[in-house]
PDB file of C-alpha atoms in Angstrom:
ATOM      1  CA  MET A   1       0.000   0.000   0.000  1.00  0.00           C
ATOM      2  CA  SER A   2       1.113   3.535  -0.706  1.00  0.00           C
ATOM      3  CA  LYS A   3       0.397   6.706   1.212  1.00  0.00           C
ATOM      4  CA  LYS A   4       1.378   8.836  -1.778  1.00  0.00           C
ATOM      5  CA  TYR A   5      -0.717   7.161  -4.462  1.00  0.00           C
ATOM      6  CA  PRO A   6      -3.646   5.206  -2.971  1.00  0.00           C
ATOM      7  CA  ILE A   7      -5.496   2.449  -4.812  1.00  0.00           C
ATOM      8  CA  ILE A   8      -9.177   1.507  -4.523  1.00  0.00           C
ATOM      9  CA  SER A   9     -10.072  -1.963  -5.767  1.00  0.00           C
ATOM     10  CA  VAL A  10     -13.697  -3.004  -6.371  1.00  0.00           C
ATOM     11  CA  VAL A  11     -14.232  -6.720  -6.954  1.00  0.00           C
ATOM     12  CA  GLY A  12     -17.437  -8.013  -8.516  1.00  0.00           C
ATOM     13  CA  SER A  13     -19.013  -8.921 -11.830  1.00  0.00           C
ATOM     14  CA  SER A  14     -21.122  -6.576 -13.946  1.00  0.00           C
ATOM     15  CA  GLY A  15     -24.102  -8.663 -12.874  1.00  0.00           C
ATOM     16  CA  ALA A  16     -23.326  -7.675  -9.303  1.00  0.00           C
ATOM     17  CA  GLY A  17     -23.954  -4.051 -10.157  1.00  0.00           C
ATOM     18  CA  THR A  18     -20.375  -2.800 -10.403  1.00  0.00           C
ATOM     19  CA  SER A  19     -21.343  -0.422 -13.225  1.00  0.00           C
ATOM     20  CA  THR A  20     -23.733   1.281 -10.792  1.00  0.00           C
ATOM     21  CA  VAL A  21     -21.024   1.204  -8.133  1.00  0.00           C
ATOM     22  CA  LYS A  22     -18.574   2.925 -10.466  1.00  0.00           C
ATOM     23  CA  ALA A  23     -21.137   5.649 -11.091  1.00  0.00           C
ATOM     24  CA  THR A  24     -21.360   6.157  -7.332  1.00  0.00           C
ATOM     25  CA  PHE A  25     -17.578   6.398  -7.032  1.00  0.00           C
ATOM     26  CA  ASP A  26     -17.442   8.823  -9.976  1.00  0.00           C
ATOM     27  CA  GLN A  27     -20.015  10.981  -8.228  1.00  0.00           C
ATOM     28  CA  ILE A  28     -17.930  11.011  -5.033  1.00  0.00           C
ATOM     29  CA  PHE A  29     -14.757  11.827  -6.972  1.00  0.00           C
ATOM     30  CA  ARG A  30     -16.484  14.690  -8.783  1.00  0.00           C
ATOM     31  CA  ARG A  31     -18.064  16.135  -5.640  1.00  0.00           C
ATOM     32  CA  GLU A  32     -14.874  15.884  -3.564  1.00  0.00           C
ATOM     33  CA  GLY A  33     -12.582  17.178  -6.319  1.00  0.00           C
ATOM     34  CA  VAL A  34     -10.651  13.916  -6.622  1.00  0.00           C
ATOM     35  CA  LYS A  35      -8.674  13.283  -9.802  1.00  0.00           C
ATOM     36  CA  ALA A  36      -8.843   9.508 -10.308  1.00  0.00           C
ATOM     37  CA  VAL A  37      -7.522   7.217 -13.018  1.00  0.00           C
ATOM     38  CA  SER A  38      -9.770   4.195 -13.687  1.00  0.00           C
ATOM     39  CA  ILE A  39      -8.858   0.776 -15.028  1.00  0.00           C
ATOM     40  CA  GLU A  40     -11.062  -2.198 -15.877  1.00  0.00           C
ATOM     41  CA  GLY A  41     -10.421  -5.844 -15.149  1.00  0.00           C
ATOM     42  CA  ASP A  42     -11.280  -6.739 -18.755  1.00  0.00           C
ATOM     43  CA  ALA A  43      -8.187  -4.830 -19.889  1.00  0.00           C
ATOM     44  CA  PHE A  44      -6.087  -7.588 -18.340  1.00  0.00           C
ATOM     45  CA  HIS A  45      -7.679 -10.560 -20.078  1.00  0.00           C
ATOM     46  CA  ARG A  46      -4.910 -12.692 -21.526  1.00  0.00           C
ATOM     47  CA  PHE A  47      -6.793 -13.445 -24.745  1.00  0.00           C
ATOM     48  CA  ASN A  48      -8.955 -11.564 -27.215  1.00  0.00           C
ATOM     49  CA  ARG A  49     -12.354 -13.056 -28.031  1.00  0.00           C
ATOM     50  CA  ALA A  50     -11.215 -15.316 -30.886  1.00  0.00           C
ATOM     51  CA  ASP A  51      -8.122 -16.521 -29.039  1.00  0.00           C
ATOM     52  CA  MET A  52     -10.173 -17.197 -25.909  1.00  0.00           C
ATOM     53  CA  LYS A  53     -12.584 -19.322 -27.910  1.00  0.00           C
ATOM     54  CA  ALA A  54      -9.666 -21.270 -29.365  1.00  0.00           C
ATOM     55  CA  GLU A  55      -8.122 -21.725 -25.917  1.00  0.00           C
ATOM     56  CA  LEU A  56     -11.439 -22.956 -24.514  1.00  0.00           C
ATOM     57  CA  GLU A  57     -11.743 -25.501 -27.324  1.00  0.00           C
ATOM     58  CA  ARG A  58      -8.145 -26.640 -26.882  1.00  0.00           C
ATOM     59  CA  ARG A  59      -8.547 -27.152 -23.148  1.00  0.00           C
ATOM     60  CA  TYR A  60     -11.920 -28.845 -23.527  1.00  0.00           C
ATOM     61  CA  ALA A  61     -10.404 -31.281 -26.038  1.00  0.00           C
ATOM     62  CA  ALA A  62      -7.649 -31.968 -23.505  1.00  0.00           C
ATOM     63  CA  GLY A  63     -10.225 -32.795 -20.827  1.00  0.00           C
ATOM     64  CA  ASP A  64     -10.297 -29.436 -18.991  1.00  0.00           C
ATOM     65  CA  ALA A  65     -13.934 -28.300 -18.738  1.00  0.00           C
ATOM     66  CA  THR A  66     -13.298 -25.709 -16.009  1.00  0.00           C
ATOM     67  CA  PHE A  67     -11.382 -23.003 -17.880  1.00  0.00           C
ATOM     68  CA  SER A  68     -13.164 -19.620 -18.139  1.00  0.00           C
ATOM     69  CA  HIS A  69     -12.651 -15.856 -17.862  1.00  0.00           C
ATOM     70  CA  PHE A  70     -12.767 -16.353 -14.095  1.00  0.00           C
ATOM     71  CA  SER A  71      -9.638 -18.531 -14.182  1.00  0.00           C
ATOM     72  CA  PHE A  72      -6.326 -17.065 -13.097  1.00  0.00           C
ATOM     73  CA  GLU A  73      -4.689 -18.425 -16.260  1.00  0.00           C
ATOM     74  CA  ALA A  74      -7.128 -16.498 -18.473  1.00  0.00           C
ATOM     75  CA  ASN A  75      -5.925 -13.183 -17.092  1.00  0.00           C
ATOM     76  CA  ALA A  76      -2.576 -11.386 -17.089  1.00  0.00           C
ATOM     77  CA  LEU A  77      -2.555 -11.008 -13.311  1.00  0.00           C
ATOM     78  CA  GLU A  78       1.182 -10.425 -13.216  1.00  0.00           C
ATOM     79  CA  ASP A  79       0.609  -7.335 -15.385  1.00  0.00           C
ATOM     80  CA  LEU A  80      -2.228  -6.149 -13.151  1.00  0.00           C
ATOM     81  CA  GLU A  81      -0.070  -6.543 -10.048  1.00  0.00           C
ATOM     82  CA  ARG A  82       2.725  -4.651 -11.790  1.00  0.00           C
ATOM     83  CA  VAL A  83       0.360  -1.768 -12.573  1.00  0.00           C
ATOM     84  CA  PHE A  84      -0.822  -1.650  -8.942  1.00  0.00           C
ATOM     85  CA  ARG A  85       2.752  -1.712  -7.674  1.00  0.00           C
ATOM     86  CA  GLU A  86       4.015   0.914 -10.119  1.00  0.00           C
ATOM     87  CA  TYR A  87       1.130   3.271  -9.440  1.00  0.00           C
ATOM     88  CA  GLY A  88       1.539   2.927  -5.679  1.00  0.00           C
ATOM     89  CA  GLU A  89       5.218   3.773  -5.958  1.00  0.00           C
ATOM     90  CA  THR A  90       5.242   6.446  -8.670  1.00  0.00           C
ATOM     91  CA  GLY A  91       1.682   7.403  -9.639  1.00  0.00           C
ATOM     92  CA  ALA A  92       2.369   6.099 -13.161  1.00  0.00           C
ATOM     93  CA  GLY A  93       1.079   3.089 -15.058  1.00  0.00           C
ATOM     94  CA  ARG A  94      -0.732   1.994 -18.189  1.00  0.00           C
ATOM     95  CA  THR A  95      -3.996   0.430 -19.264  1.00  0.00           C
ATOM     96  CA  ARG A  96      -6.093  -0.430 -22.305  1.00  0.00           C
ATOM     97  CA  HIS A  97      -9.710  -1.246 -23.118  1.00  0.00           C
ATOM     98  CA  TYR A  98     -11.363  -4.489 -24.137  1.00  0.00           C
ATOM     99  CA  VAL A  99     -13.981  -3.665 -26.776  1.00  0.00           C
ATOM    100  CA  HIS A 100     -17.192  -5.591 -26.102  1.00  0.00           C
ATOM    101  CA  ASP A 101     -19.643  -4.446 -28.778  1.00  0.00           C
ATOM    102  CA  ALA A 102     -20.301  -2.209 -31.765  1.00  0.00           C
ATOM    103  CA  LYS A 103     -20.977   0.844 -29.602  1.00  0.00           C
ATOM    104  CA  GLU A 104     -17.569   0.560 -27.943  1.00  0.00           C
ATOM    105  CA  ALA A 105     -15.983  -0.219 -31.321  1.00  0.00           C
ATOM    106  CA  GLU A 106     -17.240   3.103 -32.638  1.00  0.00           C
ATOM    107  CA  LYS A 107     -15.848   4.868 -29.568  1.00  0.00           C
ATOM    108  CA  TYR A 108     -12.395   3.263 -29.604  1.00  0.00           C
ATOM    109  CA  GLY A 109     -11.927   2.459 -33.299  1.00  0.00           C
ATOM    110  CA  VAL A 110     -11.238  -1.223 -32.635  1.00  0.00           C
ATOM    111  CA  GLU A 111     -13.296  -4.250 -33.694  1.00  0.00           C
ATOM    112  CA  PRO A 112     -15.403  -5.930 -30.985  1.00  0.00           C
ATOM    113  CA  GLY A 113     -13.566  -8.700 -29.186  1.00  0.00           C
ATOM    114  CA  HIS A 114     -10.189  -6.966 -29.420  1.00  0.00           C
ATOM    115  CA  PHE A 115      -8.090  -4.670 -27.238  1.00  0.00           C
ATOM    116  CA  THR A 116      -7.043  -1.098 -27.776  1.00  0.00           C
ATOM    117  CA  ASP A 117      -3.328  -0.315 -27.573  1.00  0.00           C
ATOM    118  CA  TRP A 118      -1.775   0.196 -24.156  1.00  0.00           C
ATOM    119  CA  ALA A 119      -1.719   3.856 -23.092  1.00  0.00           C
ATOM    120  CA  PRO A 120      -0.055   5.596 -20.116  1.00  0.00           C
ATOM    121  CA  PHE A 121      -2.066   6.973 -17.236  1.00  0.00           C
ATOM    122  CA  GLU A 122      -2.850  10.649 -17.061  1.00  0.00           C
ATOM    123  CA  GLU A 123      -0.345  12.445 -14.858  1.00  0.00           C
ATOM    124  CA  ASN A 124      -0.881  14.032 -11.444  1.00  0.00           C
ATOM    125  CA  THR A 125      -3.792  11.882 -10.277  1.00  0.00           C
ATOM    126  CA  ASP A 126      -4.936  11.431  -6.680  1.00  0.00           C
ATOM    127  CA  LEU A 127      -5.757   7.724  -6.790  1.00  0.00           C
ATOM    128  CA  LEU A 128      -6.211   4.625  -8.928  1.00  0.00           C
ATOM    129  CA  PHE A 129      -9.678   3.072  -9.173  1.00  0.00           C
ATOM    130  CA  TYR A 130      -9.980  -0.571 -10.316  1.00  0.00           C
ATOM    131  CA  GLU A 131     -13.153  -2.525 -10.999  1.00  0.00           C
ATOM    132  CA  GLY A 132     -13.174  -6.125 -12.144  1.00  0.00           C
ATOM    133  CA  LEU A 133     -12.984  -9.743 -11.070  1.00  0.00           C
ATOM    134  CA  HIS A 134      -9.408 -10.083  -9.807  1.00  0.00           C
ATOM    135  CA  GLY A 135      -8.543  -6.923  -7.884  1.00  0.00           C
ATOM    136  CA  CYS A 136      -8.054  -8.728  -4.558  1.00  0.00           C
ATOM    137  CA  VAL A 137      -6.273 -11.894  -5.677  1.00  0.00           C
ATOM    138  CA  SER A 138      -3.820 -13.257  -3.112  1.00  0.00           C
ATOM    139  CA  THR A 139      -1.954 -16.441  -4.042  1.00  0.00           C
ATOM    140  CA  GLU A 140       1.569 -17.768  -3.554  1.00  0.00           C
ATOM    141  CA  GLY A 141       2.795 -16.084  -6.721  1.00  0.00           C
ATOM    142  CA  ILE A 142       0.483 -13.071  -7.017  1.00  0.00           C
ATOM    143  CA  ASN A 143      -0.639 -10.679  -4.274  1.00  0.00           C
ATOM    144  CA  ILE A 144      -2.676  -7.904  -5.855  1.00  0.00           C
ATOM    145  CA  ALA A 145      -4.657  -7.353  -2.649  1.00  0.00           C
ATOM    146  CA  ALA A 146      -1.514  -6.227  -0.814  1.00  0.00           C
ATOM    147  CA  HIS A 147      -1.196  -3.173  -3.063  1.00  0.00           C
ATOM    148  CA  ALA A 148      -4.755  -1.860  -2.579  1.00  0.00           C
ATOM    149  CA  ASP A 149      -5.565   0.645   0.162  1.00  0.00           C
ATOM    150  CA  LEU A 150      -9.349   0.240   0.093  1.00  0.00           C
ATOM    151  CA  LYS A 151     -10.858  -3.052  -1.074  1.00  0.00           C
ATOM    152  CA  ILE A 152     -14.592  -3.283  -1.802  1.00  0.00           C
ATOM    153  CA  GLY A 153     -16.581  -6.403  -2.654  1.00  0.00           C
ATOM    154  CA  VAL A 154     -19.889  -6.182  -4.536  1.00  0.00           C
ATOM    155  CA  VAL A 155     -21.563  -9.556  -4.852  1.00  0.00           C
ATOM    156  CA  PRO A 156     -25.116 -10.929  -5.013  1.00  0.00           C
ATOM    157  CA  VAL A 157     -26.057 -14.254  -3.457  1.00  0.00           C
ATOM    158  CA  ILE A 158     -25.294 -17.030  -5.915  1.00  0.00           C
ATOM    159  CA  ASN A 159     -28.846 -17.730  -7.120  1.00  0.00           C
ATOM    160  CA  LEU A 160     -29.331 -14.044  -7.916  1.00  0.00           C
ATOM    161  CA  GLU A 161     -26.025 -14.004  -9.791  1.00  0.00           C
ATOM    162  CA  TRP A 162     -27.235 -16.917 -11.910  1.00  0.00           C
ATOM    163  CA  ILE A 163     -30.602 -15.260 -12.589  1.00  0.00           C
ATOM    164  CA  GLN A 164     -28.852 -12.095 -13.764  1.00  0.00           C
ATOM    165  CA  LYS A 165     -26.479 -14.103 -15.939  1.00  0.00           C
ATOM    166  CA  ILE A 166     -29.288 -16.114 -17.545  1.00  0.00           C
ATOM    167  CA  HIS A 167     -31.449 -13.075 -18.318  1.00  0.00           C
ATOM    168  CA  ARG A 168     -28.518 -10.986 -19.598  1.00  0.00           C
ATOM    169  CA  ASP A 169     -27.162 -13.669 -21.928  1.00  0.00           C
ATOM    170  CA  ARG A 170     -30.574 -14.580 -23.288  1.00  0.00           C
ATOM    171  CA  ALA A 171     -31.493 -10.934 -23.939  1.00  0.00           C
ATOM    172  CA  GLN A 172     -28.152  -9.592 -25.180  1.00  0.00           C
ATOM    173  CA  ARG A 173     -26.499 -12.633 -26.759  1.00  0.00           C
ATOM    174  CA  GLY A 174     -29.445 -14.754 -27.849  1.00  0.00           C
ATOM    175  CA  TYR A 175     -28.371 -17.752 -25.762  1.00  0.00           C
ATOM    176  CA  THR A 176     -30.788 -20.429 -24.646  1.00  0.00           C
ATOM    177  CA  THR A 177     -31.213 -21.160 -20.944  1.00  0.00           C
ATOM    178  CA  GLU A 178     -29.456 -24.481 -21.512  1.00  0.00           C
ATOM    179  CA  ALA A 179     -26.455 -22.778 -23.117  1.00  0.00           C
ATOM    180  CA  VAL A 180     -26.153 -20.292 -20.250  1.00  0.00           C
ATOM    181  CA  THR A 181     -26.419 -23.158 -17.759  1.00  0.00           C
ATOM    182  CA  ASP A 182     -23.461 -24.854 -19.460  1.00  0.00           C
ATOM    183  CA  VAL A 183     -21.434 -21.634 -19.080  1.00  0.00           C
ATOM    184  CA  ILE A 184     -22.359 -21.392 -15.388  1.00  0.00           C
ATOM    185  CA  LEU A 185     -21.273 -24.982 -14.784  1.00  0.00           C
ATOM    186  CA  ARG A 186     -17.987 -24.473 -16.633  1.00  0.00           C
ATOM    187  CA  ARG A 187     -17.218 -21.370 -14.587  1.00  0.00           C
ATOM    188  CA  MET A 188     -18.150 -22.850 -11.221  1.00  0.00           C
ATOM    189  CA  HIS A 189     -14.733 -24.332 -10.413  1.00  0.00           C
ATOM    190  CA  ALA A 190     -12.920 -21.040 -11.032  1.00  0.00           C
ATOM    191  CA  TYR A 191     -15.685 -19.079  -9.307  1.00  0.00           C
ATOM    192  CA  VAL A 192     -15.183 -21.123  -6.145  1.00  0.00           C
ATOM    193  CA  HIS A 193     -11.392 -21.158  -6.244  1.00  0.00           C
ATOM    194  CA  CYS A 194     -10.512 -17.815  -7.871  1.00  0.00           C
ATOM    195  CA  ILE A 195     -13.350 -15.359  -7.212  1.00  0.00           C
ATOM    196  CA  VAL A 196     -14.947 -16.265  -3.864  1.00  0.00           C
ATOM    197  CA  PRO A 197     -11.706 -16.182  -1.769  1.00  0.00           C
ATOM    198  CA  GLN A 198     -11.198 -12.537  -2.687  1.00  0.00           C
ATOM    199  CA  PHE A 199     -14.224 -11.501  -0.642  1.00  0.00           C
ATOM    200  CA  SER A 200     -12.292 -12.509   2.464  1.00  0.00           C
ATOM    201  CA  GLN A 201      -9.628  -9.951   1.505  1.00  0.00           C
ATOM    202  CA  THR A 202     -11.993  -7.008   1.127  1.00  0.00           C
ATOM    203  CA  ASP A 203     -12.444  -4.255   3.703  1.00  0.00           C
ATOM    204  CA  ILE A 204     -16.169  -3.828   3.007  1.00  0.00           C
ATOM    205  CA  ASN A 205     -18.599  -6.161   1.231  1.00  0.00           C
ATOM    206  CA  PHE A 206     -21.956  -5.200  -0.225  1.00  0.00           C
ATOM    207  CA  GLN A 207     -24.011  -8.344  -0.766  1.00  0.00           C
ATOM    208  CA  ARG A 208     -27.431  -8.166  -2.388  1.00  0.00           C
ATOM    209  CA  VAL A 209     -29.998 -10.654  -1.079  1.00  0.00           C
ATOM    210  CA  PRO A 210     -33.427 -11.006  -2.755  1.00  0.00           C
ATOM    211  CA  VAL A 211     -36.472 -11.373  -0.539  1.00  0.00           C
ATOM    212  CA  VAL A 212     -38.498 -13.188  -3.195  1.00  0.00           C
ATOM    213  CA  ASP A 213     -38.306 -16.864  -4.122  1.00  0.00           C
ATOM    214  CA  THR A 214     -35.180 -17.581  -6.203  1.00  0.00           C
ATOM    215  CA  SER A 215     -34.926 -21.270  -5.263  1.00  0.00           C
ATOM    216  CA  ASN A 216     -34.904 -22.293  -8.944  1.00  0.00           C
ATOM    217  CA  PRO A 217     -33.015 -19.556 -10.788  1.00  0.00           C
ATOM    218  CA  PHE A 218     -33.290 -21.390 -14.116  1.00  0.00           C
ATOM    219  CA  ILE A 219     -37.033 -20.837 -14.411  1.00  0.00           C
ATOM    220  CA  THR A 220     -37.319 -17.413 -12.776  1.00  0.00           C
ATOM    221  CA  ARG A 221     -39.106 -15.055 -15.167  1.00  0.00           C
ATOM    222  CA  TRP A 222     -37.892 -11.738 -13.717  1.00  0.00           C
ATOM    223  CA  ILE A 223     -34.754 -10.455 -12.023  1.00  0.00           C
ATOM    224  CA  PRO A 224     -35.565  -9.342  -8.466  1.00  0.00           C
ATOM    225  CA  THR A 225     -35.605  -5.560  -8.285  1.00  0.00           C
ATOM    226  CA  PRO A 226     -33.793  -3.440  -5.673  1.00  0.00           C
ATOM    227  CA  ASP A 227     -37.156  -2.977  -3.940  1.00  0.00           C
ATOM    228  CA  GLU A 228     -37.331  -6.776  -3.652  1.00  0.00           C
ATOM    229  CA  SER A 229     -33.860  -7.022  -2.136  1.00  0.00           C
ATOM    230  CA  LEU A 230     -31.793  -6.260   0.920  1.00  0.00           C
ATOM    231  CA  ILE A 231     -28.115  -5.317   1.019  1.00  0.00           C
ATOM    232  CA  VAL A 232     -25.894  -6.816   3.696  1.00  0.00           C
ATOM    233  CA  ILE A 233     -22.866  -4.587   4.336  1.00  0.00           C
ATOM    234  CA  ARG A 234     -20.022  -6.292   6.172  1.00  0.00           C
ATOM    235  CA  PHE A 235     -17.007  -4.405   7.564  1.00  0.00           C
ATOM    236  CA  ARG A 236     -13.805  -6.382   7.979  1.00  0.00           C
ATOM    237  CA  ASN A 237     -12.764  -4.067  10.809  1.00  0.00           C
ATOM    238  CA  PRO A 238     -15.763  -2.264  12.336  1.00  0.00           C
ATOM    239  CA  ARG A 239     -13.602  -0.106  14.605  1.00  0.00           C
ATOM    240  CA  GLY A 240     -14.406   3.548  13.955  1.00  0.00           C
ATOM    241  CA  ILE A 241     -17.607   2.831  11.987  1.00  0.00           C
ATOM    242  CA  ASP A 242     -20.476   4.934  13.365  1.00  0.00           C
ATOM    243  CA  PHE A 243     -23.285   2.381  13.133  1.00  0.00           C
ATOM    244  CA  PRO A 244     -25.850   4.495  15.037  1.00  0.00           C
ATOM    245  CA  TYR A 245     -25.268   7.303  12.529  1.00  0.00           C
ATOM    246  CA  LEU A 246     -25.681   4.961   9.559  1.00  0.00           C
ATOM    247  CA  THR A 247     -28.860   3.360  10.867  1.00  0.00           C
ATOM    248  CA  SER A 248     -30.310   6.792  11.605  1.00  0.00           C
ATOM    249  CA  MET A 249     -29.485   8.100   8.133  1.00  0.00           C
ATOM    250  CA  ILE A 250     -30.617   5.014   6.176  1.00  0.00           C
ATOM    251  CA  HIS A 251     -34.319   4.440   6.786  1.00  0.00           C
ATOM    252  CA  GLY A 252     -35.210   0.799   7.354  1.00  0.00           C
ATOM    253  CA  SER A 253     -31.674  -0.331   8.187  1.00  0.00           C
ATOM    254  CA  TRP A 254     -30.508  -2.344  11.177  1.00  0.00           C
ATOM    255  CA  MET A 255     -27.435  -4.094  12.538  1.00  0.00           C
ATOM    256  CA  SER A 256     -27.438  -7.876  12.090  1.00  0.00           C
ATOM    257  CA  ARG A 257     -24.008  -8.497  13.632  1.00  0.00           C
ATOM    258  CA  ALA A 258     -21.357  -6.420  15.366  1.00  0.00           C
ATOM    259  CA  ASN A 259     -19.659  -5.822  12.010  1.00  0.00           C
ATOM    260  CA  SER A 260     -22.686  -5.838   9.670  1.00  0.00           C
ATOM    261  CA  ILE A 261     -25.583  -3.618   8.721  1.00  0.00           C
ATOM    262  CA  VAL A 262     -28.613  -4.525   6.599  1.00  0.00           C
ATOM    263  CA  ILE A 263     -30.255  -1.895   4.386  1.00  0.00           C
ATOM    264  CA  PRO A 264     -33.131  -1.825   1.862  1.00  0.00           C
ATOM    265  CA  GLY A 265     -31.932  -2.734  -1.623  1.00  0.00           C
ATOM    266  CA  ASN A 266     -32.827   0.671  -3.054  1.00  0.00           C
ATOM    267  CA  LYS A 267     -30.573   2.441  -0.529  1.00  0.00           C
ATOM    268  CA  GLN A 268     -27.234   1.078  -1.749  1.00  0.00           C
ATOM    269  CA  ASP A 269     -26.139   4.297  -3.439  1.00  0.00           C
ATOM    270  CA  LEU A 270     -26.924   6.342  -0.317  1.00  0.00           C
ATOM    271  CA  ALA A 271     -25.106   3.845   1.906  1.00  0.00           C
ATOM    272  CA  MET A 272     -22.030   3.921  -0.310  1.00  0.00           C
ATOM    273  CA  GLN A 273     -22.013   7.708  -0.302  1.00  0.00           C
ATOM    274  CA  LEU A 274     -22.203   7.825   3.499  1.00  0.00           C
ATOM    275  CA  ILE A 275     -19.661   5.053   4.120  1.00  0.00           C
ATOM    276  CA  LEU A 276     -17.118   5.609   1.377  1.00  0.00           C
ATOM    277  CA  THR A 277     -16.891   9.406   1.128  1.00  0.00           C
ATOM    278  CA  PRO A 278     -14.979   9.909   4.413  1.00  0.00           C
ATOM    279  CA  LEU A 279     -12.692   6.948   3.621  1.00  0.00           C
ATOM    280  CA  ILE A 280     -11.858   8.316   0.177  1.00  0.00           C
ATOM    281  CA  GLU A 281     -11.415  11.828   1.553  1.00  0.00           C
ATOM    282  CA  ARG A 282      -8.899  10.517   4.092  1.00  0.00           C
ATOM    283  CA  LEU A 283      -6.928   8.532   1.482  1.00  0.00           C
ATOM    284  CA  VAL A 284      -6.718  11.558  -0.810  1.00  0.00           C
ATOM    285  CA  ARG A 285      -5.825  13.966   1.996  1.00  0.00           C
ATOM    286  CA  GLU A 286      -3.008  11.717   3.228  1.00  0.00           C
ATOM    287  CA  GLY A 287      -1.787  11.156  -0.326  1.00  0.00           C
ATOM    288  CA  ARG A 288      -1.613  14.842  -1.133  1.00  0.00           C
ATOM    289  CA  ARG A 289       0.166  15.510   2.156  1.00  0.00           C
ATOM    290  CA  ALA A 290       2.739  12.745   1.438  1.00  0.00           C
ATOM    291  CA  ARG A 291       3.372  14.111  -2.060  1.00  0.00           C
ATOM    292  CA  ALA A 292       3.753  17.718  -0.917  1.00  0.00           C
TER     293      ALA A 292
END
């Protein structure tokens, strides 16, 4: 971790609502006058779309049915750790974009399924903001989590994650439920061994829990809405967290454990603003003081 150039790492899939979370962070940065550089986990995929398909086929033919984008081997984690380390030490680094669709292709001038060229970070930034699937990896050879100053997990309960995946892939990619189920099964090994352990490294977790029946996610007709959900917020170290203040400011919230608060699902943005703003303000203040 670096006092001079702090790093915020948000771990979670797009189905977990990280796009909404990034909008919340952007709002905090704008309001507090924070100059942040943002990087995406997709930028550190090891393969473009065609090469990933070929690698999946090669591994499947060799008897490996567990390889997916979740897998450590599918991502250039050594490059991601290097970027975290370099930014923490010098405030410099580089990133690129993975182009998902035609809209992004028009923006970046690169065909869908490919990467843009690497580009250096903008200079004189206050912090680095990461969002993706591997921002808190800690293994024998890679320790990305050690370089992050504030680690946030955003994750729905597993059945809700599956429901979101099924509906998204059927609507946006034209997949059948059976095809999406095959993808879920293939990813399960890496999800358990590569993704889930990271949520033990995070400082704060936001877990969405539906309060409607999701016992069979493969036949559920609608994705539970925020109004049909609760958010469980768990603090790794609750020392210094003003729980009475939070429960008074967030209507309908309560403490479920000494380190956890439960809020209505439609109050996540408010909760993040209240919880994260003072933490970000402190990181930036200490960073600017160290760089002075």
